[in-house]
């Protein structure tokens, strides 16, 4: 698989993790890491009542920045994300637009009153980002021991493996086989 991926920080603090995430995802998935897309959180995505952001308009805006269909954009933010059906989400993706977003806020131990731990944040960030990449590449949530397992809490993020189960791997590699 030689997909192109951009990892785009949408605010100042997420910049501290975006380069690391880009390199780590590229190494793991064989993506070609791209640079040059700059974006910010659109004001229309902000819900002032809860001070959260709705990911759908953010992902639409990011899609417009792509140079070609097959590129993947992974955005990072410090802000909290929510869906009408869920109080919060760690991340969200659009498999048609091939865009995804991950929030760092609830991945930080400080959010739960615990001491800072950059390595723990990186492990969690990788898990949530890889889950979203899986969706972008067409995978569904999975009930196996797998990174595509649903995580409703940070403990569940910590517990699931940081890789795809054999089923999901097979589904991931199918499109490549078809293309060649
Ligand atoms: Zn999912
Ligand atoms: Zn799986």
PDB file of C-alpha atoms in Angstrom, residues 4 7 14 16 35 41-42 47 52 60 66 75 104 110 116 121 133:
ATOM      1  CA  UNK A   4      -0.234   9.436   0.523  1.00  0.00           C
ATOM      2  CA  UNK A   7      -1.071  14.791   9.142  1.00  0.00           C
ATOM      3  CA  UNK A  14      -1.438  19.444  18.451  1.00  0.00           C
ATOM      4  CA  UNK A  16       3.776  18.831  19.113  1.00  0.00           C
ATOM      5  CA  UNK A  35       3.572  18.054   3.902  1.00  0.00           C
ATOM      6  CA  UNK A  41     -10.753  24.628  13.061  1.00  0.00           C
ATOM      7  CA  UNK A  42     -13.688  26.235  11.235  1.00  0.00           C
ATOM      8  CA  UNK A  47     -20.734  24.451  19.634  1.00  0.00           C
ATOM      9  CA  UNK A  52     -16.938  21.252  21.651  1.00  0.00           C
ATOM     10  CA  UNK A  60     -15.624  18.512   4.711  1.00  0.00           C
ATOM     11  CA  UNK A  66      -6.716  17.571  -1.043  1.00  0.00           C
ATOM     12  CA  UNK A  75      -6.141  16.161  11.340  1.00  0.00           C
ATOM     13  CA  UNK A 104      -5.834  14.817  21.942  1.00  0.00           C
ATOM     14  CA  UNK A 110      -4.139  15.322  32.905  1.00  0.00           C
ATOM     15  CA  UNK A 116       1.409  14.197  32.308  1.00  0.00           C
ATOM     16  CA  UNK A 121      -0.468  10.076  24.963  1.00  0.00           C
ATOM     17  CA  UNK A 133      -7.154   5.173   9.192  1.00  0.00           C
TER      18      UNK A 133
END
